[in-house]
Short mmCIF file of C-alpha atoms in Angstrom, two decimals:
data_model
loop_
_atom_site.label_atom_id
_atom_site.label_comp_id
_atom_site.label_asym_id
_atom_site.label_seq_id
_atom_site.Cartn_x
_atom_site.Cartn_y
_atom_site.Cartn_z
CA MET A 1 -45.95 -118.52 62.61
CA LYS A 2 -47.33 -117.18 59.40
CA ARG A 3 -47.76 -113.05 60.62
CA LEU A 4 -43.64 -113.90 62.36
CA LEU A 5 -42.34 -115.24 58.07
CA ALA A 6 -43.76 -112.43 57.32
CA SER A 7 -42.14 -109.68 59.01
CA LEU A 8 -38.84 -112.14 59.10
CA LEU A 9 -39.80 -111.64 55.53
CA LEU A 10 -40.10 -108.17 54.61
CA LEU A 11 -36.60 -107.11 57.21
CA PHE A 12 -34.66 -109.36 53.84
CA VAL A 13 -36.11 -107.37 51.38
CA ALA A 14 -35.77 -104.56 53.14
CA GLN A 15 -31.70 -105.06 53.90
CA TYR A 16 -31.68 -106.23 50.06
CA ALA A 17 -32.03 -103.32 49.45
CA PHE A 18 -30.67 -101.34 51.38
CA ALA A 19 -28.13 -103.44 50.72
CA GLN A 20 -28.35 -103.12 46.41
CA ALA A 21 -28.71 -98.69 47.29
CA ASP A 22 -25.54 -95.94 47.46
CA THR A 23 -25.05 -94.30 51.05
CA LEU A 24 -24.98 -90.42 50.47
CA PHE A 25 -23.01 -89.21 54.31
CA THR A 26 -24.08 -85.65 55.21
CA HIS A 27 -23.41 -83.89 58.68
CA THR A 28 -26.55 -85.32 60.58
CA GLY A 29 -25.90 -88.38 59.65
CA LYS A 30 -26.45 -91.27 56.42
CA ILE A 31 -29.10 -92.11 53.33
CA PRO A 32 -30.39 -95.57 51.87
CA CYS A 33 -30.49 -93.84 48.49
CA THR A 34 -29.82 -93.99 44.66
CA VAL A 35 -28.15 -90.73 43.54
CA LYS A 36 -29.73 -89.39 40.04
CA GLU A 37 -27.36 -86.68 39.56
CA ILE A 38 -24.02 -84.73 40.81
CA THR A 39 -23.62 -80.46 39.77
CA PRO A 40 -21.15 -77.98 41.20
CA GLU A 41 -23.89 -77.26 43.76
CA THR A 42 -25.90 -80.09 44.34
CA VAL A 43 -27.40 -83.80 44.77
CA ARG A 44 -29.54 -85.13 43.68
CA TYR A 45 -31.28 -88.31 45.07
CA THR A 46 -34.04 -90.99 45.44
CA HIS A 47 -34.83 -93.05 48.56
CA VAL A 48 -34.97 -96.61 48.19
CA GLY A 49 -38.62 -97.47 47.06
CA GLU A 50 -39.22 -93.35 45.85
CA GLU A 51 -39.45 -91.66 42.55
CA LEU A 52 -39.65 -88.29 44.27
CA ILE A 53 -36.35 -86.85 44.10
CA ASN A 54 -34.46 -84.76 46.43
CA THR A 55 -31.41 -83.01 46.63
CA VAL A 56 -28.66 -81.45 49.23
CA TYR A 57 -26.00 -79.13 48.81
CA ARG A 58 -22.21 -80.71 48.44
CA ASN A 59 -21.54 -78.31 51.16
CA ALA A 60 -23.64 -80.62 53.49
CA VAL A 61 -22.59 -83.83 51.56
CA GLN A 62 -19.53 -85.39 53.76
CA LYS A 63 -18.63 -88.83 51.03
CA ILE A 64 -20.55 -91.64 49.28
CA VAL A 65 -21.12 -94.77 48.89
CA PHE A 66 -22.29 -96.05 45.87
CA GLN A 67 -23.77 -100.24 46.22
CA ASN A 68 -20.64 -100.91 43.17
CA GLY A 69 -18.61 -99.91 46.17
CA ARG A 70 -17.31 -97.18 44.80
CA VAL A 71 -16.69 -93.92 47.03
CA GLN A 72 -16.77 -90.89 46.32
CA THR A 73 -15.47 -87.97 49.38
CA PHE A 74 -16.65 -83.93 49.23
CA GLU A 75 -14.08 -80.65 49.52
CA GLU A 76 -16.39 -79.28 50.53
CA ALA A 77 -16.98 -81.06 53.60
CA THR A 78 -13.27 -81.30 54.04
CA ALA A 79 -12.37 -78.03 53.91
CA LEU A 80 -12.82 -77.06 57.22
CA LYS A 81 -11.45 -77.82 59.86
CA LYS A 82 -13.67 -78.86 63.92
CA ILE A 83 -13.49 -75.96 65.81
CA SER A 84 -12.95 -77.83 69.39
CA GLY A 85 -12.98 -74.37 71.24
CA LEU A 86 -12.08 -69.94 70.89
CA HIS A 87 -8.45 -71.05 71.37
CA ASP A 88 -9.18 -72.55 67.55
CA PHE A 89 -10.31 -69.97 66.27
CA ASN A 90 -7.12 -70.03 63.46
CA ASN A 91 -9.13 -72.94 61.80
CA VAL A 92 -12.16 -70.83 61.50
CA THR A 93 -12.26 -70.28 57.88
CA VAL A 94 -13.87 -66.22 55.92
CA THR A 95 -15.92 -66.29 52.73
CA GLN A 96 -18.10 -63.82 50.53
CA LEU A 97 -18.73 -66.33 48.45
CA GLU A 98 -23.03 -67.64 49.30
CA GLY A 99 -21.92 -70.63 47.42
CA ASP A 100 -19.57 -71.82 50.28
CA VAL A 101 -21.96 -71.79 52.98
CA LYS A 102 -25.07 -73.53 50.95
CA GLY A 103 -26.21 -76.07 53.47
CA LEU A 104 -24.19 -75.79 56.33
CA PHE A 105 -26.37 -74.85 60.09
CA LYS A 106 -26.85 -70.51 60.51
CA VAL A 107 -25.19 -70.27 64.16
CA GLY A 108 -26.28 -66.49 63.55
CA ASP A 109 -25.06 -63.33 63.44
CA ILE A 110 -21.67 -60.85 64.06
CA SER A 111 -19.99 -57.83 63.00
CA SER A 112 -16.74 -57.19 63.77
CA ALA A 113 -14.18 -53.69 63.84
CA ALA A 114 -10.93 -52.39 64.36
CA GLN A 115 -9.66 -48.78 63.84
CA SER A 116 -5.97 -46.76 64.75
CA ALA A 117 -5.47 -44.20 67.51
CA THR A 118 -3.32 -42.56 65.07
CA LEU A 119 -3.46 -40.74 60.89
CA LEU A 120 0.15 -42.95 59.92
CA SER A 121 -1.34 -47.11 60.72
CA ASP A 122 -0.63 -49.91 58.53
CA MET A 123 -4.19 -49.76 56.82
CA GLY A 124 -3.44 -53.88 56.74
CA ALA A 125 -2.39 -54.34 60.13
CA VAL A 126 -5.95 -52.95 60.98
CA ARG A 127 -7.30 -55.30 58.52
CA ASP A 128 -5.79 -58.15 59.11
CA ARG A 129 -6.99 -57.48 63.83
CA ALA A 130 -10.48 -57.26 62.21
CA PHE A 131 -10.33 -60.30 60.79
CA ARG A 132 -8.86 -62.20 63.58
CA LYS A 133 -10.65 -60.78 66.17
CA ILE A 134 -14.46 -61.56 63.89
CA LYS A 135 -12.32 -64.94 63.57
CA ILE A 136 -12.26 -64.54 67.42
CA VAL A 137 -15.59 -64.27 67.83
CA ALA A 138 -16.76 -66.90 65.45
CA ALA A 139 -14.74 -69.71 67.65
CA MET A 140 -15.82 -69.01 70.60
CA MET A 141 -20.28 -69.07 69.11
CA GLY A 142 -19.02 -73.01 68.04
CA ALA A 143 -18.39 -71.58 63.87
CA ASN A 144 -16.15 -72.53 61.23
CA ILE A 145 -17.41 -70.63 58.34
CA VAL A 146 -18.31 -66.66 58.27
CA TYR A 147 -19.56 -65.86 55.31
CA LEU A 148 -19.39 -61.76 55.06
CA THR A 149 -21.90 -59.67 53.52
CA GLN A 150 -20.31 -56.56 53.91
CA GLN A 151 -16.47 -54.98 54.85
CA GLN A 152 -15.90 -50.96 54.52
CA THR A 153 -12.42 -49.73 54.95
CA VAL A 154 -12.05 -46.84 55.31
CA ALA A 155 -8.33 -45.18 54.73
CA ASN A 156 -5.97 -42.93 55.79
CA ASN A 157 -7.29 -39.36 54.83
CA ILE A 158 -4.72 -35.96 55.68
CA TYR A 159 -5.82 -32.71 54.84
CA LEU A 160 -2.01 -31.77 56.72
CA ARG A 161 -3.55 -27.65 56.15
CA ASN A 162 -5.69 -27.57 59.04
CA SER A 163 -4.38 -31.06 61.15
CA TYR A 164 -7.76 -33.32 60.33
CA GLY A 165 -8.52 -36.52 59.01
CA ASN A 166 -10.34 -39.64 59.42
CA THR A 167 -7.80 -42.65 61.45
CA PRO A 168 -8.14 -46.16 58.92
CA GLY A 169 -10.56 -48.03 60.44
CA THR A 170 -11.97 -51.67 58.79
CA TYR A 171 -15.42 -52.81 59.71
CA LEU A 172 -16.53 -56.50 59.46
CA SER A 173 -20.18 -57.75 59.14
CA GLY A 174 -21.64 -61.36 58.62
CA VAL A 175 -22.79 -64.39 59.15
CA VAL A 176 -21.22 -67.74 60.94
CA TYR A 177 -22.18 -70.66 59.79
CA THR A 178 -20.96 -74.36 60.72
CA ASN A 179 -20.65 -77.57 58.75
CA GLN A 180 -21.54 -80.54 61.59
CA LEU A 181 -24.17 -78.91 64.69
CA PRO A 182 -23.71 -80.44 68.49
CA SER A 183 -25.74 -83.61 67.99
CA LEU A 184 -28.22 -82.95 70.28
CA GLU A 185 -29.59 -86.92 72.13
CA GLU A 186 -25.62 -87.33 72.38
CA PHE A 187 -25.10 -83.37 74.62
CA LYS A 188 -27.79 -85.74 76.86
CA SER A 189 -26.11 -88.92 76.70
CA ARG A 190 -22.46 -87.61 78.24
CA THR A 191 -23.93 -85.12 80.95
CA ALA A 192 -26.46 -87.91 81.37
CA GLY A 193 -29.17 -86.20 83.41
CA LYS A 194 -26.68 -83.91 85.85
CA SER A 195 -28.18 -81.12 86.84
CA GLU A 196 -25.43 -79.37 88.33
CA PHE A 197 -22.44 -78.24 86.68
CA GLN A 198 -18.76 -77.04 87.70
CA VAL A 199 -17.77 -73.80 85.59
CA ILE A 200 -13.33 -74.56 84.64
CA GLU A 201 -12.78 -71.78 83.06
CA LYS A 202 -14.69 -68.62 82.01
CA ALA A 203 -13.86 -66.48 78.42
CA SER A 204 -15.61 -62.90 77.65
CA PHE A 205 -14.15 -60.33 74.61
CA LYS A 206 -15.84 -56.52 73.88
CA SER A 207 -16.05 -55.30 70.95
CA SER A 208 -13.48 -52.78 71.76
CA SER A 209 -11.09 -55.47 73.12
CA ASN A 210 -8.35 -57.17 70.73
CA ASP A 211 -7.86 -59.77 72.74
CA VAL A 212 -9.85 -63.00 74.69
CA THR A 213 -9.96 -62.36 78.57
CA THR A 214 -9.17 -65.71 79.84
CA TYR A 215 -9.20 -67.03 83.57
CA PRO A 216 -10.03 -69.51 86.20
CA SER A 217 -13.46 -69.99 87.76
CA LYS A 218 -14.98 -71.89 90.73
CA TRP A 219 -19.12 -71.18 89.77
CA LYS A 220 -21.23 -73.52 89.92
CA PHE A 221 -24.00 -73.23 86.77
CA LYS A 222 -27.46 -74.67 87.71
CA LEU A 223 -29.67 -76.57 85.12
CA ARG A 224 -33.10 -76.54 84.67
CA GLU A 225 -33.41 -77.46 81.22
CA VAL A 226 -32.19 -78.05 77.17
CA LYS A 227 -34.51 -78.08 74.36
CA ASN A 228 -33.46 -78.27 70.76
CA GLU A 229 -33.84 -74.93 68.88
CA ASN A 230 -33.46 -75.25 65.13
CA GLY A 231 -31.04 -77.65 65.79
CA LEU A 232 -29.28 -75.49 68.03
CA ILE A 233 -28.27 -76.96 71.38
CA ILE A 234 -30.61 -74.98 74.54
CA LEU A 235 -29.57 -74.45 77.35
CA ASP A 236 -31.99 -73.19 80.46
CA GLY A 237 -30.11 -72.52 83.84
CA ASP A 238 -29.05 -69.72 86.12
CA LEU A 239 -24.64 -69.11 85.71
CA GLN A 240 -23.20 -67.41 88.67
CA GLY A 241 -22.58 -64.51 86.89
CA ALA A 242 -24.56 -64.02 84.61
CA SER A 243 -27.65 -62.81 87.17
CA ARG A 244 -29.71 -61.81 84.47
CA TYR A 245 -29.53 -63.99 81.96
CA ASN A 246 -30.36 -67.08 81.72
CA LYS A 247 -30.77 -68.85 78.05
CA PHE A 248 -27.32 -70.85 77.19
CA ARG A 249 -26.38 -72.03 74.02
CA VAL A 250 -23.70 -75.12 73.17
CA ALA A 251 -21.09 -74.64 71.19
CA SER A 252 -19.07 -77.30 71.71
CA PHE A 253 -18.64 -80.68 73.66
CA ASP A 254 -16.18 -83.31 73.84
CA GLU A 255 -15.64 -86.66 76.49
CA LYS A 256 -15.07 -84.53 79.65
CA PHE A 257 -16.47 -80.47 78.73
CA PHE A 258 -19.16 -78.51 77.38
CA TYR A 259 -18.66 -74.91 75.74
CA ILE A 260 -21.72 -72.60 75.97
CA TYR A 261 -21.56 -68.79 74.48
CA TYR A 262 -24.19 -66.04 75.76
CA GLU A 263 -23.05 -62.56 74.33
CA GLU A 264 -24.79 -59.76 77.66
CA LYS A 265 -24.63 -55.81 76.58
CA GLY A 266 -22.23 -56.41 74.03
CA VAL A 267 -20.16 -58.51 75.07
CA SER A 268 -19.41 -61.99 73.97
CA TYR A 269 -18.81 -65.56 76.55
CA ASN A 270 -17.84 -68.68 76.38
CA VAL A 271 -17.44 -70.96 79.34
CA LYS A 272 -16.07 -73.62 79.76
CA LEU A 273 -17.60 -76.29 82.24
CA ALA A 274 -16.82 -79.96 83.61
CA ILE A 275 -19.33 -82.53 82.05
#
């Protein structure tokens, strides 16, 4: 009886402590804490019952519910739009500010190039094509923001007497991020231990192309293992049509479908499968 009363007392104390705490909502869960300071880049807090100060970037914080009931949301987190599939590529944000991606999850590296076939092409159109291509690949990867680390533009350079010159082109490279990774536990719950899945649609994008090639498929995907690699959901299995490749990353999923991403011989693939 004494042990039971002691346990109940500890539970009551813990619940009371949490009730008196602030709650920090991040992209990975919620943290009962005491918020100490909010700066232009970070939120500093202590865990309940501790004095050690922790720091999280504002980009990773959705909102804070203070113990007095006041709620503070963060524009940094809500400004990024959700990517459900490659067709949401227009929702991808491109930035050259490193601060825009602090606290976000790195998905991978990316590059894009667009070059005109003639010397007299419009530079603006060529540049727009390069940005469109990098957004498409980012969406295929399940990312919603691209941090550009390099941007190079080759302008028209015509030398009329000898009739030679450089055709205009734009070359981009960077790192892709997301503000919310797919949940491994939720993915396992939705797939319910299945080992074989039906492919609904396959999309491919070559670096030399200007658009995605999408076509229906009757292929099968046989799953052997689901792994967590640095927060990313990695599937080990066999996909018909990708015989030399057996490692795929889950880009996104919903109630009915999930999408896997992989690269092979310079081509990006996004495959839609039924759950």
